[in-house]
Short mmCIF file of C-alpha atoms in Angstrom, two decimals:
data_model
loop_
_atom_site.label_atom_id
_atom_site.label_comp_id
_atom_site.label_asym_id
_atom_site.label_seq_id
_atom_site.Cartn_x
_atom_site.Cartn_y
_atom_site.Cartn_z
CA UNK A 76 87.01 65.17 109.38
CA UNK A 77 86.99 61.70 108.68
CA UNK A 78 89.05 59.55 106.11
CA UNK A 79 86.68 55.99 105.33
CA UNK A 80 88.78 53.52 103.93
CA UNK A 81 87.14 51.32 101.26
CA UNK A 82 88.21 47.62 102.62
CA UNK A 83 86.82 44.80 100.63
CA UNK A 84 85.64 41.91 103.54
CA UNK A 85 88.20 39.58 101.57
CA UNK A 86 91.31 42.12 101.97
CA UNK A 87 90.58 42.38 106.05
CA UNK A 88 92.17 38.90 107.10
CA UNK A 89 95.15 39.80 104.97
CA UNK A 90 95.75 43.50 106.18
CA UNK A 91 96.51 41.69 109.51
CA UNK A 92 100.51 40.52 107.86
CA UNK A 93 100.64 42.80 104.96
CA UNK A 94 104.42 43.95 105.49
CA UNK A 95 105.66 48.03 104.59
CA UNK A 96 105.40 49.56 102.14
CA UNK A 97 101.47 48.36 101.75
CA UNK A 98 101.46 49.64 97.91
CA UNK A 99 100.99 46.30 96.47
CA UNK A 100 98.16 45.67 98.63
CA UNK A 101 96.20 48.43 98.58
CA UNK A 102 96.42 47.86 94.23
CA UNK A 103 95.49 44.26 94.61
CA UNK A 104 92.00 44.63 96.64
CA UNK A 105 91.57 48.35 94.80
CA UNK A 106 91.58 50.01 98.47
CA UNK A 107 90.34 54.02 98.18
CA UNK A 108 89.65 56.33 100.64
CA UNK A 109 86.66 58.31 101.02
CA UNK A 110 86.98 62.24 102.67
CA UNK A 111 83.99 63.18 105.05
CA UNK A 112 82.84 66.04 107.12
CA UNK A 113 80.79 65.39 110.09
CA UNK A 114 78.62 68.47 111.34
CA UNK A 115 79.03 67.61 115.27
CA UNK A 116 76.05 69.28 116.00
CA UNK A 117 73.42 68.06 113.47
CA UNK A 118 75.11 64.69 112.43
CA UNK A 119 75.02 65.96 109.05
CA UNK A 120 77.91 64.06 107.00
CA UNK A 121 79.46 65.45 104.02
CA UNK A 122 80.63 63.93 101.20
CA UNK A 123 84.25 66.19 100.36
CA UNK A 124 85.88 63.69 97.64
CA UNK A 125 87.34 60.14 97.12
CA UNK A 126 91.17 59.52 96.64
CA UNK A 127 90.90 56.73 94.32
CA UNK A 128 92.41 53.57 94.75
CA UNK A 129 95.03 51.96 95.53
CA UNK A 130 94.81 55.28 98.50
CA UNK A 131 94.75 54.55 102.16
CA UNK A 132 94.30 58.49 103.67
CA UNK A 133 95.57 59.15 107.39
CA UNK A 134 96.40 62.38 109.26
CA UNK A 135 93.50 64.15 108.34
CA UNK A 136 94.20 67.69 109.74
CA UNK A 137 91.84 70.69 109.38
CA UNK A 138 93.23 73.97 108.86
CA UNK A 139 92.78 75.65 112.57
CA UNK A 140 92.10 79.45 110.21
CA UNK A 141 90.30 77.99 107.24
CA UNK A 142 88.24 74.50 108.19
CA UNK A 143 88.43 74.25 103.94
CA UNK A 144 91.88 73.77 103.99
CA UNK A 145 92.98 70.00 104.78
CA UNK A 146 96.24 68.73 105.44
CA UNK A 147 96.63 64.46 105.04
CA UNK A 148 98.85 61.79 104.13
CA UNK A 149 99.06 58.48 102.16
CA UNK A 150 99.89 55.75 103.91
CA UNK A 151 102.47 54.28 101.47
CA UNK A 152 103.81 56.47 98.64
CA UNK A 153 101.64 55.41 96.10
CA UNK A 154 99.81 56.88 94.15
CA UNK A 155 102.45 59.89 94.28
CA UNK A 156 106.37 59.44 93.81
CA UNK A 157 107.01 63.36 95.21
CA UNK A 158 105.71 62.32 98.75
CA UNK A 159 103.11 61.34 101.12
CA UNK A 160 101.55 64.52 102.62
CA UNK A 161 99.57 66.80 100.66
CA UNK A 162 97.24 69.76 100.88
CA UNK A 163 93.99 70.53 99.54
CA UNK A 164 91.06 72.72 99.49
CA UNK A 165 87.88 71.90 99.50
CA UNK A 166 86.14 72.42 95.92
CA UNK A 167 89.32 72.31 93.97
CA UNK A 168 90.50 69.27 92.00
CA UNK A 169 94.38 68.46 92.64
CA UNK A 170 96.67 68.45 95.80
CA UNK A 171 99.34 70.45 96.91
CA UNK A 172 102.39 67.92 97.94
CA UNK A 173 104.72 69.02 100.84
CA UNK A 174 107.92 67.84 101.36
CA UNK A 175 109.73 66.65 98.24
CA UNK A 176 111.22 63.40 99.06
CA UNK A 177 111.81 62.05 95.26
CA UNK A 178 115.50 61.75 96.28
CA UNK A 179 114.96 58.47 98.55
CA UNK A 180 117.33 59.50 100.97
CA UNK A 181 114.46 60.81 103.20
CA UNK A 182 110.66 59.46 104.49
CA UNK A 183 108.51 62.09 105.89
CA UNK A 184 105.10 62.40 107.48
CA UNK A 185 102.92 62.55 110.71
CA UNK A 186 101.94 66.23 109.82
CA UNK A 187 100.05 68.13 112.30
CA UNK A 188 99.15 72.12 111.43
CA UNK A 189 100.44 74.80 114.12
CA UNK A 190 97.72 77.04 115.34
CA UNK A 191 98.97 80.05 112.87
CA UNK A 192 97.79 77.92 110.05
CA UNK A 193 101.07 78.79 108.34
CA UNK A 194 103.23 76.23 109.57
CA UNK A 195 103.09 72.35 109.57
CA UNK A 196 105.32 69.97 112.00
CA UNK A 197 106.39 66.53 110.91
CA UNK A 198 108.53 63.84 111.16
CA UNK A 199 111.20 62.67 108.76
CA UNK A 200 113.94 60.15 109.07
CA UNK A 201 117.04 60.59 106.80
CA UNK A 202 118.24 57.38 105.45
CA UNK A 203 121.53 56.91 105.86
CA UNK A 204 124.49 54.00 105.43
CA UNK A 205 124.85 54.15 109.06
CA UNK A 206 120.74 53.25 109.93
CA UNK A 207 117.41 56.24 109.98
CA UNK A 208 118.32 59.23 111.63
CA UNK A 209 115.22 60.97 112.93
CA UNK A 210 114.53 64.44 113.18
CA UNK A 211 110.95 66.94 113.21
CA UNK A 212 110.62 69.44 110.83
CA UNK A 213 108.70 72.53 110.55
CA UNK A 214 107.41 73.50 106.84
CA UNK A 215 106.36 77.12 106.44
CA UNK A 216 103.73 76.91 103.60
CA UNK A 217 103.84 80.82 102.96
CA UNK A 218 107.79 80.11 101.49
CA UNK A 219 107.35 76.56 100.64
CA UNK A 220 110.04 75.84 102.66
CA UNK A 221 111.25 73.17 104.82
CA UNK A 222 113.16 73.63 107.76
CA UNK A 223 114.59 70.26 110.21
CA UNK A 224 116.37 69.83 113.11
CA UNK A 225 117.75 67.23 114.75
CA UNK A 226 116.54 66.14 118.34
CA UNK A 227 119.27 66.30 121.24
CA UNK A 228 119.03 62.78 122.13
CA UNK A 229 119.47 60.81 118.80
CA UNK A 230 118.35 57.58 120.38
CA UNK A 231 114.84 59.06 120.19
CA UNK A 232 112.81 58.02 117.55
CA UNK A 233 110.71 60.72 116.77
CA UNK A 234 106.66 59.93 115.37
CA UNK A 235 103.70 62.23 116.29
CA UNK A 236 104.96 65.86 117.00
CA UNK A 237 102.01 67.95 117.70
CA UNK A 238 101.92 72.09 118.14
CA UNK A 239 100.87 73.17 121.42
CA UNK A 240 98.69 76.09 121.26
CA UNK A 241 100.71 78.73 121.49
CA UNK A 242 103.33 77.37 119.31
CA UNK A 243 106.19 77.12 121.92
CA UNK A 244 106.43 73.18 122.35
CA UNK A 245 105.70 70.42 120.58
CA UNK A 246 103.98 66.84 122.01
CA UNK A 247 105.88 63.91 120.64
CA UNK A 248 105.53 60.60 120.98
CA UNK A 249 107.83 58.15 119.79
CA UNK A 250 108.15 54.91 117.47
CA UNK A 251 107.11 51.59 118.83
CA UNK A 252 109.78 50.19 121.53
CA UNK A 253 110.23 53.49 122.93
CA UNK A 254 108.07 54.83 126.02
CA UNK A 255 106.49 58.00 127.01
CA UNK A 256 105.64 61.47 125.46
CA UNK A 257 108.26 64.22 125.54
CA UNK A 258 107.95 67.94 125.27
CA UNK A 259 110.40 69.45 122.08
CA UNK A 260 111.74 73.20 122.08
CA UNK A 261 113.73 74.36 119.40
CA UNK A 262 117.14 76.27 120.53
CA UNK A 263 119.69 76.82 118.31
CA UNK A 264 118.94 74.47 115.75
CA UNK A 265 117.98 71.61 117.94
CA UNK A 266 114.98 70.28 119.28
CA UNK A 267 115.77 70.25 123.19
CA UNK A 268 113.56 67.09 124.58
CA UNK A 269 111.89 66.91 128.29
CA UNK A 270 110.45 63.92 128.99
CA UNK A 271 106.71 64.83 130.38
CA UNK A 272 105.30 61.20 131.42
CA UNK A 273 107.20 57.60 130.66
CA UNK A 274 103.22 55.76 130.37
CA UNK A 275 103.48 54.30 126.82
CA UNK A 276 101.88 52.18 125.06
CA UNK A 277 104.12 48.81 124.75
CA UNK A 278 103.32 47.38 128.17
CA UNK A 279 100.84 45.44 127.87
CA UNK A 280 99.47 42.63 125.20
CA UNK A 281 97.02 44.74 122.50
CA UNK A 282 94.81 42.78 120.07
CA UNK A 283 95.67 43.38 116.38
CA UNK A 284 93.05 46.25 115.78
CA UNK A 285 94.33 48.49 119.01
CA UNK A 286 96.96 51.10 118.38
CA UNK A 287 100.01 51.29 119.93
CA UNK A 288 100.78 55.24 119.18
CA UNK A 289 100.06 57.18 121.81
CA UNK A 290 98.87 60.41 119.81
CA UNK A 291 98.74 63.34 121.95
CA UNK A 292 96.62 65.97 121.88
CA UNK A 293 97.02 69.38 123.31
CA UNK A 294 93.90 70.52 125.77
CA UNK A 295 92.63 73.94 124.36
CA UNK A 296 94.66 75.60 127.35
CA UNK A 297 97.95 73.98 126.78
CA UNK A 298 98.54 73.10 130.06
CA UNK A 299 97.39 69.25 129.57
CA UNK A 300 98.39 66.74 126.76
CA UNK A 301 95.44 63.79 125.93
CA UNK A 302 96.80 60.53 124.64
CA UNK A 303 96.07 57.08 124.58
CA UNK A 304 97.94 54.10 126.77
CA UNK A 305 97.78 50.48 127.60
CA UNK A 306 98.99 50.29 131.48
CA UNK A 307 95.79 48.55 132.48
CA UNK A 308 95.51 45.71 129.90
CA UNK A 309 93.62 47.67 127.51
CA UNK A 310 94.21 51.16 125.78
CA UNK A 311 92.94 54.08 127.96
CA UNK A 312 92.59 57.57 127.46
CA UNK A 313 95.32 59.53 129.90
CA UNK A 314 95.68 63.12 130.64
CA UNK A 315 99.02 64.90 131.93
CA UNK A 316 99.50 68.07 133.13
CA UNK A 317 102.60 70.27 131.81
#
């Protein structure tokens, strides 16, 4: 699966300092996001639909027990005020949001599907007088349900959580600043953080269109985690054994 964003030539110069939220400039160059499937095999590319603008599509996540089934999010709330990750089958006409977070008190996304195809992790920070408290959540999409827990060590700042295969752990890697990818279990209510390599991705000097986030990746096995790292100048794929 593929999201291609729409980018006018004039709009790429100014993506380079457009601040956060990017609402207001993905309405001013009209920026939409085509959906494509890519036969690996054949090369065949299909054509699935096309949020409309302003829509900038990320997380693009396949259902692992129904490959019609996609789970993404918008990168900025717009053009939905319930949230910014949403479900959607293949064929049918609307999406499914998950996550209400109308009440502003709370930003959610970064969803990755467990392997059950029931179950979707992702991060949320709650917004609070004191500063963002992070946490990862589990939603169970059978119930509608979310469920969050706080990690033990609430310096952590929580980003990409994925499923390993076997559901047990999760892979997270954490907000710019912070280094390395740690393993989550959830014990009594908490996510219980190892820390299973400190290479990250803020050590070296990246040019502007090189990404930072590490993004791991469970091998098929789950006994290795892929992600991506600039110790050598550049970014690098690494792979650690857990």
């Amino acid at each position: 699966m593929l999201g291609l964003i729409r980018t006018p030539d004039v709009a790429l110069e100014a993506s380079k300092t457009v601040g956060w939220p990017p609402d207001d400039f993905y309405r001013e160059y009209g920026i939409s996001t085509l959906l494509v499937r890519v036969d690996l095999l054949s090369g065949a590319v299909e054509e699935l639909w096309e949020e409309p603008a302003p829509a900038c599509v990320d997380h693009i996540s396949v259902n692992p027990c129904d490959n019609n089934l996609i789970l993404y999010c918008h990168e900025g709330a717009i053009p939905y005020q319930y949230g910014r990750m949403f479900i959607r089958r293949v064929g049918e006409g609307t999406a499914r949001p998950v996550r209400d977070q109308r009440s502003g008190r709370v930003k959610v996304t970064h969803e990755r599907w467990f392997s059950d195809g029931l179950r979707i992790a992702y991060h949320g920070m709650y917004l609070r007088e004191s500063g963002q408290e992070h946490y990862v959540g589990i939603y169970d999409t059978t119930r509608e349900l979310p469920l969050e827990y706080p990690l033990d060590d609430p310096t952590l700042a929580a980003w990409h959580s994925t499923p390993s295969p076997d559901g047990t752990l999760l892979a997270m890697d954490q907000q710019a600043g912070h280094t390395g990818i740690r393993l989550l279990t959830l014990a009594d209510g908490v996510w219980h953080t190892e820390l299973a390599t400190s290479v990250c991705s803020d050590s070296a000097p990246l040019e502007y269109w090189q990404y930072r986030e590490q993004d791991p990746i469970w091998t098929p096995d789950g006994r290795g985690i892929l992600f991506r790292a600039a110790e050598q100048g550049g970014v690098s794929i690494y792979l650690v054994e857990v």
